[in-house]
Short mmCIF file of C-alpha atoms and ligand atoms in Angstrom, two decimals:
data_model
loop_
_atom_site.label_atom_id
_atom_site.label_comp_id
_atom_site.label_asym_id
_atom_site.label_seq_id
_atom_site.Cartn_x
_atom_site.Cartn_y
_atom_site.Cartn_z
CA UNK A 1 0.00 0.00 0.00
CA UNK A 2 1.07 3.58 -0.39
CA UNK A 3 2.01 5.31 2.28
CA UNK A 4 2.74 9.14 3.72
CA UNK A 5 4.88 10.65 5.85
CA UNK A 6 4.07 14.24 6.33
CA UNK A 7 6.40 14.70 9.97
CA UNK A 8 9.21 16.66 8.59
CA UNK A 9 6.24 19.36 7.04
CA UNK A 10 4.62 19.44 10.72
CA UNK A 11 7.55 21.81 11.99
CA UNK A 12 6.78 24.74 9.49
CA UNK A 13 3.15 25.00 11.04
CA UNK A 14 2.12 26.75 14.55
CA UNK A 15 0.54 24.12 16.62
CA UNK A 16 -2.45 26.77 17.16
CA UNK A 17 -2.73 26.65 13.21
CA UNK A 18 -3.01 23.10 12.96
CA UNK A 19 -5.51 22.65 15.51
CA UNK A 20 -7.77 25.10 13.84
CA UNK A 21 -6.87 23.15 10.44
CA UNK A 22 -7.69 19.83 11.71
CA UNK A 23 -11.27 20.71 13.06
CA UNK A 24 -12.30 21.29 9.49
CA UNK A 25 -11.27 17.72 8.30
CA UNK A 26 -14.60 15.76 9.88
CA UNK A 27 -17.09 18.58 8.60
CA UNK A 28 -15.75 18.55 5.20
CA UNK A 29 -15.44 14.45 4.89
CA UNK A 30 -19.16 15.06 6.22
CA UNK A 31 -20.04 17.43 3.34
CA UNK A 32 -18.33 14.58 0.93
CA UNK A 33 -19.29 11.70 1.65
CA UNK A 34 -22.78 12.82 2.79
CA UNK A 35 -22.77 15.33 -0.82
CA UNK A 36 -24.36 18.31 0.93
CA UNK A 37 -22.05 20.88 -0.43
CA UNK A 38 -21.55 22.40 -3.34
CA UNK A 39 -21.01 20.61 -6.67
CA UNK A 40 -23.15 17.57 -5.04
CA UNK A 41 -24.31 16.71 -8.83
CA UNK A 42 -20.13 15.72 -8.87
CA UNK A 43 -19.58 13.09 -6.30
CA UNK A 44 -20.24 10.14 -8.22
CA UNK A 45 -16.50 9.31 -8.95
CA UNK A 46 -16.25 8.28 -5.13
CA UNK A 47 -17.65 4.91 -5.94
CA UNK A 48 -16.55 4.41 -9.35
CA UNK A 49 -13.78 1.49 -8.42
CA UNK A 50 -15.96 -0.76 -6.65
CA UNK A 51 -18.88 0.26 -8.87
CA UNK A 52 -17.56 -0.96 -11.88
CA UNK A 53 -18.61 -4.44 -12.48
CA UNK A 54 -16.76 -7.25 -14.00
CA UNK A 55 -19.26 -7.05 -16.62
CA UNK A 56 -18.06 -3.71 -17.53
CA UNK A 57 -14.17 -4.05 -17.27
CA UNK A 58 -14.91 -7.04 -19.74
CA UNK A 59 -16.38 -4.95 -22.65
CA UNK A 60 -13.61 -2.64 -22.32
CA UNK A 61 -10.94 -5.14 -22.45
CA UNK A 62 -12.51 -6.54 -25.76
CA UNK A 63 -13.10 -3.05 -27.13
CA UNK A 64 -9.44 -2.71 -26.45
CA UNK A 65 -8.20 -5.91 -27.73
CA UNK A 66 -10.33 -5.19 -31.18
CA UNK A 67 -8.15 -1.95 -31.14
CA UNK A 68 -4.85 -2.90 -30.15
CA UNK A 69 -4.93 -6.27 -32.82
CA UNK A 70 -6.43 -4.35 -35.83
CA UNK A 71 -4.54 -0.86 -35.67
CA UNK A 72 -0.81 -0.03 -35.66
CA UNK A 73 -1.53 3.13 -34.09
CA UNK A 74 -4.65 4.40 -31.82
CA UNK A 75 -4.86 8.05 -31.15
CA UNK A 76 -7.16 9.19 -27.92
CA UNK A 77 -8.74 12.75 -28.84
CA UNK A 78 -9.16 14.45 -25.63
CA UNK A 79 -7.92 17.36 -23.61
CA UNK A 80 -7.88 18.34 -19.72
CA UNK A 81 -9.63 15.34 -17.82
CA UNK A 82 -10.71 13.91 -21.10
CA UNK A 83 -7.05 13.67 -21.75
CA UNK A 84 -4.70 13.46 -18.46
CA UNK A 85 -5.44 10.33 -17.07
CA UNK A 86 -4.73 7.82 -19.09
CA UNK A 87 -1.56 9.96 -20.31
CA UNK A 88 -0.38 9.49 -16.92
CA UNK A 89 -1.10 5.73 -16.14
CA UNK A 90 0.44 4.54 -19.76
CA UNK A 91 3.47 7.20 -19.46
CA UNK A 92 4.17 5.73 -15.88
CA UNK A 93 3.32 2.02 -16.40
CA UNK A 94 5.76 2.07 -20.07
CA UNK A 95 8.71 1.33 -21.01
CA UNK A 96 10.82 4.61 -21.39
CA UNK A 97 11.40 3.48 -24.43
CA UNK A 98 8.88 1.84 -25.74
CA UNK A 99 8.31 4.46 -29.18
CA UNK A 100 11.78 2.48 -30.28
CA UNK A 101 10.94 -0.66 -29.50
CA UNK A 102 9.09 -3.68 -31.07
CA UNK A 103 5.23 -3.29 -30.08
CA UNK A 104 3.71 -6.57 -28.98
CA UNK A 105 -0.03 -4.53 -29.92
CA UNK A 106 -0.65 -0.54 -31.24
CA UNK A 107 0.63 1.94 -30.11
CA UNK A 108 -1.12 4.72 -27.87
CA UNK A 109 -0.64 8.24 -29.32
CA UNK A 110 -2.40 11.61 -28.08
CA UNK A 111 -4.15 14.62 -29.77
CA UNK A 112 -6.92 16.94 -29.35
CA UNK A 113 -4.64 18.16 -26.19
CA UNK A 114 -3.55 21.18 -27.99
CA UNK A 115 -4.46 23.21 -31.05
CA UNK A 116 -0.60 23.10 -32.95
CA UNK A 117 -1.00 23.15 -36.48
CA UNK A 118 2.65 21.17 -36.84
CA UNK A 119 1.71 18.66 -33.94
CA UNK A 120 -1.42 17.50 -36.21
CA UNK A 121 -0.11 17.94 -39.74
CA UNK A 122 2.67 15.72 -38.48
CA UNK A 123 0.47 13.08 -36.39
CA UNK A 124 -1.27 13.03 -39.38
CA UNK A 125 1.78 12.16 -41.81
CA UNK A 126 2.89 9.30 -39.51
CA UNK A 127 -0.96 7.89 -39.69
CA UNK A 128 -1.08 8.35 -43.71
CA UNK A 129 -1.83 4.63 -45.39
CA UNK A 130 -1.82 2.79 -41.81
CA UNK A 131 -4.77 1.71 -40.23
CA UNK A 132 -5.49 3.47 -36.95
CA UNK A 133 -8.01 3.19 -34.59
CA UNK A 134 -9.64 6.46 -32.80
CA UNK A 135 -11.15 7.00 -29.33
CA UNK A 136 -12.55 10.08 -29.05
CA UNK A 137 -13.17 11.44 -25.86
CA UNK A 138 -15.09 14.48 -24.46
CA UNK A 139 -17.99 14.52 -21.93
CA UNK A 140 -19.65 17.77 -23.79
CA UNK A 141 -19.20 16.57 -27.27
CA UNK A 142 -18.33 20.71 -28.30
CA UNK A 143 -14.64 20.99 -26.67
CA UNK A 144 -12.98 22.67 -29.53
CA UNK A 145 -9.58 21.17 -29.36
CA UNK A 146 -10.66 17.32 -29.67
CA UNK A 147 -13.61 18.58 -31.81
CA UNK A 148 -10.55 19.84 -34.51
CA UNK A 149 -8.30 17.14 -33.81
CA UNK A 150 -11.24 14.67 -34.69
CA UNK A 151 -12.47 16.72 -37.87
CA UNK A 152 -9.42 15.88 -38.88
CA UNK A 153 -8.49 12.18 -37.83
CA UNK A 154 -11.37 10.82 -39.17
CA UNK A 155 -11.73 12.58 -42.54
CA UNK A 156 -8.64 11.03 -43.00
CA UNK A 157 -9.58 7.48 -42.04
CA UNK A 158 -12.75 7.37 -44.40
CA UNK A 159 -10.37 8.85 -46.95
CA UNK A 160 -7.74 5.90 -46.75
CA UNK A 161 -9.84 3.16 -45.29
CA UNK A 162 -13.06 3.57 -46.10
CA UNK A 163 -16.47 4.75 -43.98
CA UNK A 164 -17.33 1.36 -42.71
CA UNK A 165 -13.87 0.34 -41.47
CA UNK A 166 -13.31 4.11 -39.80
CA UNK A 167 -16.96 3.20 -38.30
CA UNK A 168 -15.98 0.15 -36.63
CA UNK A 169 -12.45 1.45 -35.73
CA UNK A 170 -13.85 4.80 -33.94
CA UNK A 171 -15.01 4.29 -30.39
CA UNK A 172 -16.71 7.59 -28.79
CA UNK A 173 -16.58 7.90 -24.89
CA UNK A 174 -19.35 11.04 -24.19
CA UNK A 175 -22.56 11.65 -22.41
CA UNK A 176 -24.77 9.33 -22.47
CA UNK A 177 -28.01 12.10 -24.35
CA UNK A 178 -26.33 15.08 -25.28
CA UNK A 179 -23.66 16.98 -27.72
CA UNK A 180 -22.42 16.40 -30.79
CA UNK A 181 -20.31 13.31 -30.58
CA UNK A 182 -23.18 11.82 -29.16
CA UNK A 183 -25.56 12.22 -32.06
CA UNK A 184 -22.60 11.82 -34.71
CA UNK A 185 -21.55 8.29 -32.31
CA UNK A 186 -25.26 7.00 -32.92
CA UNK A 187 -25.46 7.98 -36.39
CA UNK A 188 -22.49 6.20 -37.31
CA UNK A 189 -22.94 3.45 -35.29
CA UNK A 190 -20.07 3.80 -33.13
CA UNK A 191 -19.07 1.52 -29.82
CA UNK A 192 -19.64 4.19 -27.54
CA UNK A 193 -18.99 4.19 -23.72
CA UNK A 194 -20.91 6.92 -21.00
CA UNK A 195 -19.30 9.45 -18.90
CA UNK A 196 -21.56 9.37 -16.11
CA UNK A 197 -23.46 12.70 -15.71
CA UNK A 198 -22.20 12.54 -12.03
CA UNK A 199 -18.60 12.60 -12.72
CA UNK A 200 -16.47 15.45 -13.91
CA UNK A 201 -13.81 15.28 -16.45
CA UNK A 202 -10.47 15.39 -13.82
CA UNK A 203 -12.56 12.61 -12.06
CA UNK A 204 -12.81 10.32 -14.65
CA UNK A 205 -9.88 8.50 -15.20
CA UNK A 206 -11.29 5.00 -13.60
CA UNK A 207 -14.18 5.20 -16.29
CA UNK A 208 -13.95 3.94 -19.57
CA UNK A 209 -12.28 7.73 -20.16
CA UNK A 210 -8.53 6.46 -18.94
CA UNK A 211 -9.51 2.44 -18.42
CA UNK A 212 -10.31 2.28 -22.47
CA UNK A 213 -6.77 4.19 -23.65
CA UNK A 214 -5.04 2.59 -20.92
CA UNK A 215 -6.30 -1.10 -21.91
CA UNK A 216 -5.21 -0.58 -25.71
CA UNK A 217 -2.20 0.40 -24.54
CA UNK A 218 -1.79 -3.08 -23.35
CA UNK A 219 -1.91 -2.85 -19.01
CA UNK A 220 -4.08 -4.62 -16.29
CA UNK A 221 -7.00 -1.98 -15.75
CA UNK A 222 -8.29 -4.96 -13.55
CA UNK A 223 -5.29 -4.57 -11.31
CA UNK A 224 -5.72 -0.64 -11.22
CA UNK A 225 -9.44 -0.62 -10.46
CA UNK A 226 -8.35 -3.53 -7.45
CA UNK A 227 -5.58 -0.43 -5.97
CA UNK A 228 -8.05 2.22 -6.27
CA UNK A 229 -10.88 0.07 -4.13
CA UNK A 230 -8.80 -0.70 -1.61
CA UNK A 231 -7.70 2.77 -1.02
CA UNK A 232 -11.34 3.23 -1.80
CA UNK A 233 -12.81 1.04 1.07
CA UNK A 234 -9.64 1.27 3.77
CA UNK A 235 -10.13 4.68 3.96
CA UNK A 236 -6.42 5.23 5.25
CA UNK A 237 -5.80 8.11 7.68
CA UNK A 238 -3.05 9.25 5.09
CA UNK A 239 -6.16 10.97 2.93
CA UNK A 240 -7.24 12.60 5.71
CA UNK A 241 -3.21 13.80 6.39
CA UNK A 242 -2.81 15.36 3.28
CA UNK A 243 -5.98 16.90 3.19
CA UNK A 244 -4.99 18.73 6.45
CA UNK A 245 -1.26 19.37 6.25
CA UNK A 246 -1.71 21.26 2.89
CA UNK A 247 -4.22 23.74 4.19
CA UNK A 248 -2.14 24.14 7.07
CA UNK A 249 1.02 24.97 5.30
CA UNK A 250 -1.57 27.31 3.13
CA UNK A 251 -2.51 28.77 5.84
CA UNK A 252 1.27 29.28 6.85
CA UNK A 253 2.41 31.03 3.64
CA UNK A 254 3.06 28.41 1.93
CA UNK A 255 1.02 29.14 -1.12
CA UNK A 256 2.79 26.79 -3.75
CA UNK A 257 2.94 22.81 -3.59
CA UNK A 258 5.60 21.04 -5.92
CA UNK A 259 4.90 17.57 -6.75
CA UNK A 260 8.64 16.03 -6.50
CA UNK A 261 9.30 12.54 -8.49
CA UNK A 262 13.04 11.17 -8.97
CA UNK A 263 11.71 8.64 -11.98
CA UNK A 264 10.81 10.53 -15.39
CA UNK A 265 7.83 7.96 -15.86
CA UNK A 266 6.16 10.32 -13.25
CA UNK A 267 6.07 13.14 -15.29
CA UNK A 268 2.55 13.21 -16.59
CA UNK A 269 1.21 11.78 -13.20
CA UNK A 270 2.23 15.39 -12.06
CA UNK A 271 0.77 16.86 -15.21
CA UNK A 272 -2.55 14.90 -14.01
CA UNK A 273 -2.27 16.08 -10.12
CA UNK A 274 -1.97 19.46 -11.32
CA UNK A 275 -4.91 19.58 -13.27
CA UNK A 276 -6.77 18.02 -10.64
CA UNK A 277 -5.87 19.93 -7.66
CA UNK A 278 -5.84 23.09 -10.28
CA UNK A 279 -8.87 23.23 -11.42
CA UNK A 280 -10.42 22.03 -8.34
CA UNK A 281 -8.64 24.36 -5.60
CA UNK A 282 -8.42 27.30 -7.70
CA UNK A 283 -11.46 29.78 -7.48
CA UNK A 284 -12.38 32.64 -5.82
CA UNK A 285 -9.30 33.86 -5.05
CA UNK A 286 -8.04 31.07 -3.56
CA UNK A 287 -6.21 28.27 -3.51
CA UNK A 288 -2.25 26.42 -3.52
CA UNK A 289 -0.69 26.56 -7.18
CA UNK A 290 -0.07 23.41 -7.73
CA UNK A 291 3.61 22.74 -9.66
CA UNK A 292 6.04 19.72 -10.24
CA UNK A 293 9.41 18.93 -10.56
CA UNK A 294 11.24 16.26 -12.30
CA UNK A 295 14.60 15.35 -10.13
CA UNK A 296 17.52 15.03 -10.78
CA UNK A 297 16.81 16.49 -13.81
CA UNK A 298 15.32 19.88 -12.63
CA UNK A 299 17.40 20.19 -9.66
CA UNK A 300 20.12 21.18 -12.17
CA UNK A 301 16.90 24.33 -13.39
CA UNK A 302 14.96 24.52 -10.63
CA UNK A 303 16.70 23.22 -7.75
CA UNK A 304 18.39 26.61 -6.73
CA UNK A 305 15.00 28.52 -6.60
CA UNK A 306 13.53 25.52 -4.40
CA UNK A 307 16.60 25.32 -2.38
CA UNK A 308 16.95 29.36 -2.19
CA UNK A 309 13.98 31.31 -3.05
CA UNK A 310 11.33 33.17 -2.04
CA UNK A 311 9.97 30.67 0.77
CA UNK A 312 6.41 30.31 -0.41
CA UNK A 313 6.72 26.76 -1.39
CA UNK A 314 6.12 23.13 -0.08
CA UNK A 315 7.30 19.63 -1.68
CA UNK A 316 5.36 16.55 -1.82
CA UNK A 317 7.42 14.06 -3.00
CA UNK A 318 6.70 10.70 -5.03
CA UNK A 319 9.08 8.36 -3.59
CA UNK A 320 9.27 4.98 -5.71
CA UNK A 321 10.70 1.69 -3.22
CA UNK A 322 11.99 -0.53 -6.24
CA UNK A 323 12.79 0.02 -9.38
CA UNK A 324 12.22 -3.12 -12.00
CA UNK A 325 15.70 -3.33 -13.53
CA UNK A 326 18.65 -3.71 -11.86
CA UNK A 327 21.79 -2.12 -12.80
CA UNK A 328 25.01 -1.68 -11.15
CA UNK A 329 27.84 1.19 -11.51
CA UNK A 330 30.97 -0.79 -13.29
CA UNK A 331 34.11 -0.71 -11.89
CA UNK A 332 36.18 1.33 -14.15
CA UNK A 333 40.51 0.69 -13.52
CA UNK A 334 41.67 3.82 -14.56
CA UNK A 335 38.63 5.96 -12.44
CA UNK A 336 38.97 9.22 -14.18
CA UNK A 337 35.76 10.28 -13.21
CA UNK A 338 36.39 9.41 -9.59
CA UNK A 339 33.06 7.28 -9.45
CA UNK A 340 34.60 4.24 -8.19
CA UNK A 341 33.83 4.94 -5.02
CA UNK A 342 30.06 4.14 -6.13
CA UNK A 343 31.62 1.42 -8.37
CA UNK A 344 28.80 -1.86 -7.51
CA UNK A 345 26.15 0.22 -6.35
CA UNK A 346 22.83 0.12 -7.88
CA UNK A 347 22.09 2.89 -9.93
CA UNK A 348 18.29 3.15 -7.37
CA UNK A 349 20.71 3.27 -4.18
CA UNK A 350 22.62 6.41 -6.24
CA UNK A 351 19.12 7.87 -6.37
CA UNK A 352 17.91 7.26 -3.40
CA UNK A 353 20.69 8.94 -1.94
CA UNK A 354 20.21 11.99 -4.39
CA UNK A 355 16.44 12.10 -2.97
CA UNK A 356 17.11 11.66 0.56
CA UNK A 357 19.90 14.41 0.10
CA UNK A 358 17.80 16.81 -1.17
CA UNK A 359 14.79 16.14 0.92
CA UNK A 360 17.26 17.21 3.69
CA UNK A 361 19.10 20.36 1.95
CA UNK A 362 15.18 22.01 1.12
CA UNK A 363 14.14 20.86 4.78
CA UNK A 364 17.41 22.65 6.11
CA UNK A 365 16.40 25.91 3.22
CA UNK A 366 13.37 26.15 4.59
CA UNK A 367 10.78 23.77 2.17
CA UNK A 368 8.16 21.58 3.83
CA UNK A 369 8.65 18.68 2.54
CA UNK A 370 6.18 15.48 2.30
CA UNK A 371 6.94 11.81 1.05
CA UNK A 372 4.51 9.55 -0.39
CA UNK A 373 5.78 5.86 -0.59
CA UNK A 374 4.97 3.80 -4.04
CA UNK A 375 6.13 0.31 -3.69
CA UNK A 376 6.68 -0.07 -7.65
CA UNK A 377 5.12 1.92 -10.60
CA UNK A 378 2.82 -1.34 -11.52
CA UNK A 379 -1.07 -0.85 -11.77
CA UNK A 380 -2.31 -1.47 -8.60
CA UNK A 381 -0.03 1.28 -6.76
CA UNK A 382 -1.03 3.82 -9.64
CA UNK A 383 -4.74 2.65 -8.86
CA UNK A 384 -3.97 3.65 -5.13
CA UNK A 385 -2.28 7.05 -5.90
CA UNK A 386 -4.93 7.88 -8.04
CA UNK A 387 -7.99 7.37 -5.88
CA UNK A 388 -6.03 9.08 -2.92
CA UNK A 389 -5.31 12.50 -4.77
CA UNK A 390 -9.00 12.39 -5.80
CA UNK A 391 -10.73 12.03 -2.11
CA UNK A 392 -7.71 14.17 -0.82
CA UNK A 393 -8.50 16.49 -3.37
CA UNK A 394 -12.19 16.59 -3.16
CA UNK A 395 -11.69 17.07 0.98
CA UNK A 396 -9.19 19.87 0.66
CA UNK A 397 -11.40 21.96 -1.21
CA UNK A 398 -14.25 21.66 1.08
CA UNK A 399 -12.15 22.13 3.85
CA UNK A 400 -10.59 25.38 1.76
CA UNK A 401 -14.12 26.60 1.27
CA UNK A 402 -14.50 26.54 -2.59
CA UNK A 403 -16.73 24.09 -4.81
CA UNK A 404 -13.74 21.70 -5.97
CA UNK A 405 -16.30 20.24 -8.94
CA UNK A 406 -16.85 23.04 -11.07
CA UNK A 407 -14.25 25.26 -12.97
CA UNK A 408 -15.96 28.50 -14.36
CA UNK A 409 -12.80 30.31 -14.90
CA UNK A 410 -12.06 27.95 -17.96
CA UNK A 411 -14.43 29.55 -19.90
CA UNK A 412 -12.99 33.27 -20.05
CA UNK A 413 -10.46 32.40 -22.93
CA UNK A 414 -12.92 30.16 -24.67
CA UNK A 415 -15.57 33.01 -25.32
CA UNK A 416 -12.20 35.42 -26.11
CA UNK A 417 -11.21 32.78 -28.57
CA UNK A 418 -14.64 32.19 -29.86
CA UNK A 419 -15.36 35.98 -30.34
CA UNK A 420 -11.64 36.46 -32.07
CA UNK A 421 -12.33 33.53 -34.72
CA UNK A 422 -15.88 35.52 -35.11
CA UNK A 423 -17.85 32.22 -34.03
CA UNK A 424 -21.90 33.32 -34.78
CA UNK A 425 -23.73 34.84 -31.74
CA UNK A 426 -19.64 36.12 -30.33
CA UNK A 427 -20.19 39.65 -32.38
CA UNK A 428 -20.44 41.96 -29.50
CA UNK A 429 -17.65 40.22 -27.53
CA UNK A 430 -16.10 40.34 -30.78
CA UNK A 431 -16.18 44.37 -30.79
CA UNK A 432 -15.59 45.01 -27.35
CA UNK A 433 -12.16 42.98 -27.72
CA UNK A 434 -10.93 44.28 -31.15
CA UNK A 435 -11.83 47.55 -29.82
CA UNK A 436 -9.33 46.56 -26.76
CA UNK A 437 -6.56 45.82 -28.72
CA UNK A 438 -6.73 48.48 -31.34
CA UNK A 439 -3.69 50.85 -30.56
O1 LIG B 1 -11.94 18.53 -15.65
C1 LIG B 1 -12.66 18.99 -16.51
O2 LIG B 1 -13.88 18.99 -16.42
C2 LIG B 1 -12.06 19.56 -17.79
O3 LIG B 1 -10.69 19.55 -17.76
C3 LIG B 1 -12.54 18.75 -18.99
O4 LIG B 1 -12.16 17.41 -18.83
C4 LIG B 1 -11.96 19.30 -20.29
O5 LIG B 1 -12.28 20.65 -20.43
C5 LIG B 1 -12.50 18.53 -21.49
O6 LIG B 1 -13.90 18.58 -21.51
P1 LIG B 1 -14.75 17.61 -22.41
O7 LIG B 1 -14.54 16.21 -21.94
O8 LIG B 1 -16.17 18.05 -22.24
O9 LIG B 1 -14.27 17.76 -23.83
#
C-alpha cells in the first residue's frame, strides 16, 4: 500500500494553526461523503472502483483488444480530464522506451490536447496509409480542441480506409443524451462508452475515459481498479493527512505545492495532479498553485530557486521503493571520473541517496517537505495514488471553502477565442475585444 509521511512538514506550522486546520477535516469528509455541499451533482467518482462491475471491465478489455490487434496506431482525442489520465497511467506504467521498440499490440498516441497546427499535420503524416483506430473522448461533445483534432483524424480514415472500417475502428466515450459526438456516435454506429453525468472530467480516469486508452495500450486496468478500491474502502488516515497538512502549510504562507518525483515515468502523473488539484482548488481567489518537478533532472533548473527562493513553497514528494531493472555502476581501472567509489552500487541506491539528500538540503532551506511511498510503478499502486489525490483532493477543497467540482474560470479564454475567430452569436464580444486591442 502507499504510504505518507508528512512529519518533517509538521515543523513549518504553529501548533495553534493546525488545531484550527484539523477541526475542518470531519465537517468537510461530512459534506463529501454525505454530498451536501456544493457541486453535489459531482460526487459520483467516489464509488466508481468498486462500482464498476466485472461485466463492464470485460467490454472494455474486448473493445481494447479489437483496437490494439487491428490498428498499428490508436490516437485518444481528448484534452484536460478527457485527456490526463490515461496519459499518466500509460506514461508511468511504459517502457521509457517503448516508441523504439518492437510493439507486442498498437501503439497509444495523443491529440486533441492542444491546437498546434505542426503537432497535427505531423500526427497526421505518420498515420497516412496505416490503419489506426480512434477513441474520441469528451464529456460535452463541443470541446474545440478534440472537436478539430477529430475533424481531422477521421476525414482522413474514411479517406484511406473507407467509412465502414473508420466506423468500426472509432469508439466515442461522451454523455450518455447530449452533444455532438453523441448524435454523430449513434449515427455512425459507433461503440460508444458513458461518462456518467455525475462525474467530472479530472474525475474520470477509472471510467472507460482512462480504463479504455489505458487497456489498448496493453496494461491490467483490472489490477488498477483492485488499488483504487482498496484505497477506496480502507479509507487510510493518510487521505485525511494530506488533506490537512496542505491547508495548514496554506494557511502558513506556503502558497505553492511542488509535486517532487526522482523517476521521469512520473512526469505526466504530475501533469494529471496538477490539473486536478488546479482546477479544483483554484477559485475565488483562492487556492495552492499546484507545480512539479522532475529530479535530478530539474534540480540542475529549478533546484536553486527551491533550495533558495522566495519561501512560499512546499514539496510533496513521489518516492518509488523498487525500481524493475537492476543495474550496477561498473568498476572502471583507470577511475577518471572518480566514481569508483560508487563502483557496484545500484544505480536506485545512487538515487535514493540523491532524494534523501535533497529532501534534507530544502528541509534545512526552509521547504516543507512530504513523502509519499509507491512500492513499484505497476497498476495497482497507480490505482492507489490515483484514488487518494481524488478524495484528498475533493476534501481539501471543502475544507478550503470553494466548490472543488466546477471550474468557471475555464471559460474566459474560450468566449475570447470564440469571439476572435468571429464564431456566430460572439459579435459583441467580438467588438468590445478588437476595440481593446486596437492601438
Ligand atoms: O476537468 C474537466 O472537467 C475539464 O478539464 C474537462 O475534462 C476538459 O475541459 C474537457 O472537456 P470535455 O470532456 O467536455 O471535452
Amino acid at each position: 500500500m502507499i504510504t505518507l509521511n508528512h512529519l518533517p512538514a509538521q515543523a513549518f506550522i504553529e501548533p495553534a494553526t493546525l488545531t484550527r486546520v484539523t477541526q475542518l477535516v470531519q465537517p468537510a469528509l461530512h459534506t463529501l461523503e454525505q454530498g451536501t455541499g456544493a457541486g453535489n451533482d459531482f460526487l459520483g467518482w467516489q464509488h466508481l472502483p468498486s462500482g464498476i462491475t466485472g461485466d463492464q471491465l470485460a467490454h472494455i478489455e474486448r473493445t481494447a483488444a479489437l483496437l490494439r490487434t487491428g490498428c498499428e496506431f490508436v490516437v485518444a482525442v481528448g484534452i484536460g480530464g478527457s485527456y490526463l489520465g490515461a496519459k499518466a497511467v500509460i506514461e508511468a506504467l511504459s517502457d521509457n522506451f517503448a516508441a523504439y521498440k518492437p510493439a507486442a499490440g498498437a501503439r497509444v498516441l495523443f491529440a486533441g490536447n492542444n491546437i498546434s497546427e505542426d503537432y497535427l499535420a505531423q500526427l497526421m503524416q505518420l498515420l497516412a496509409g496505416k490503419r489506426f483506430g480512434i477513441i474520441v473522448i469528451s464529456k460535452s461533445g463541443t470541446t474545440t480542441e478534440p472537436a478539430i483534432a477529430f475533424r481531422l483524424l477521421k476525414e482522413q480514415l474514411e479517406r484511406e480506409q473507407g467509412r465502414e472500417w473508420a466506423a468500426q475502428h472509432i469508439v466515442a466515450v461522451t454523455d450518455a443524451r447530449r452533444g455532438a459526438l453523441r448524435t454523430l456516435a449513434d449515427r455512425e454506429g459507433y461503440v460508444t462508452y458513458v461518462i456518467p453525468d455525475d462525474v467530472g472530467g479530472r474525475f474520470s480516469v477509472l471510467t472507460p475515459v482512462g480504463l479504455l486508452p489505458i487497456a489498448v495500450a496493453g496494461f491490467d486496468i483490472r489490477a488498477l481498479v483492485r488499488g483504487a478500491v482498496e484505497v477506496e474502502t480502507a479509507q487510510p488516515e493518510m487521505v485525511r493527512t494530506y488533506a490537512i497538512m496542505r491547508n495548514a502549510l496554506y494557511q502558513s504562507g506556503k502558497k505553492i505545492e511542488i509535486l517532487v518525483n526522482f523517476d521521469p515515468r512520473l512526469h505526466f502523473l504530475a501533469e494529471w495532479w496538477k490539473q486536478l488539484y488546479g482546477e479544483s482548488e483554484g477559485k475565488d481567489g483562492l487556492g495552492i498553485f499546484p507545480a512539479s518537478v522532475d529530479f535530478t533532472t530539474d534540480l540542475h533548473s529549478m533546484g536553486q530557486w527551491i533550495q533558495d527562493g522566495e519561501r512560499t513553497i512546499f514539496e510533496t514528494v513521489v518516492s518509488l521503493a523498487t525500481p524493475h531493472e537492476n543495474l550496477t555502476i561498473p568498476h572502471d581501472e583507470e577511475d577518471l571520473d572518480g566514481l569508483n567509489y560508487i563502483a557496484g552500487k545500484r544505480i536506485d541506491e545512487v538515487n535514493k541517496m540523491a532524494e534523501l539528500g535533497t529532501r534534507l538540503a530544502h528541509l534545512d532551506g526552509g521547504v516543507p517537505c512530504r513523502v509519499i511511498g509507491v512500492p513499484r510503478l505497476d497498476e495497482e499502486p497507480l490505482g492507489q495514488l490515483i484514488y487518494f489525490f481524488e478524495k484528498a483532493c475533493g476534501l481539501s477543497g471543502y475544507m478550503l471553502g470553494v466548490n472543488p467540482f466546477n471550474q468557471p474560470g475555464v471559460e474566459a479564454y474560450k468566449k475570447n477565442m470564440f469571439a476572435l475567430l468571429q464564431k456566430p452569436g460572439y459579435e459583441e464580444l467580438s467588438a468590445t475585444l478588437r476595440a481593446k486591442m486596437e492601438p
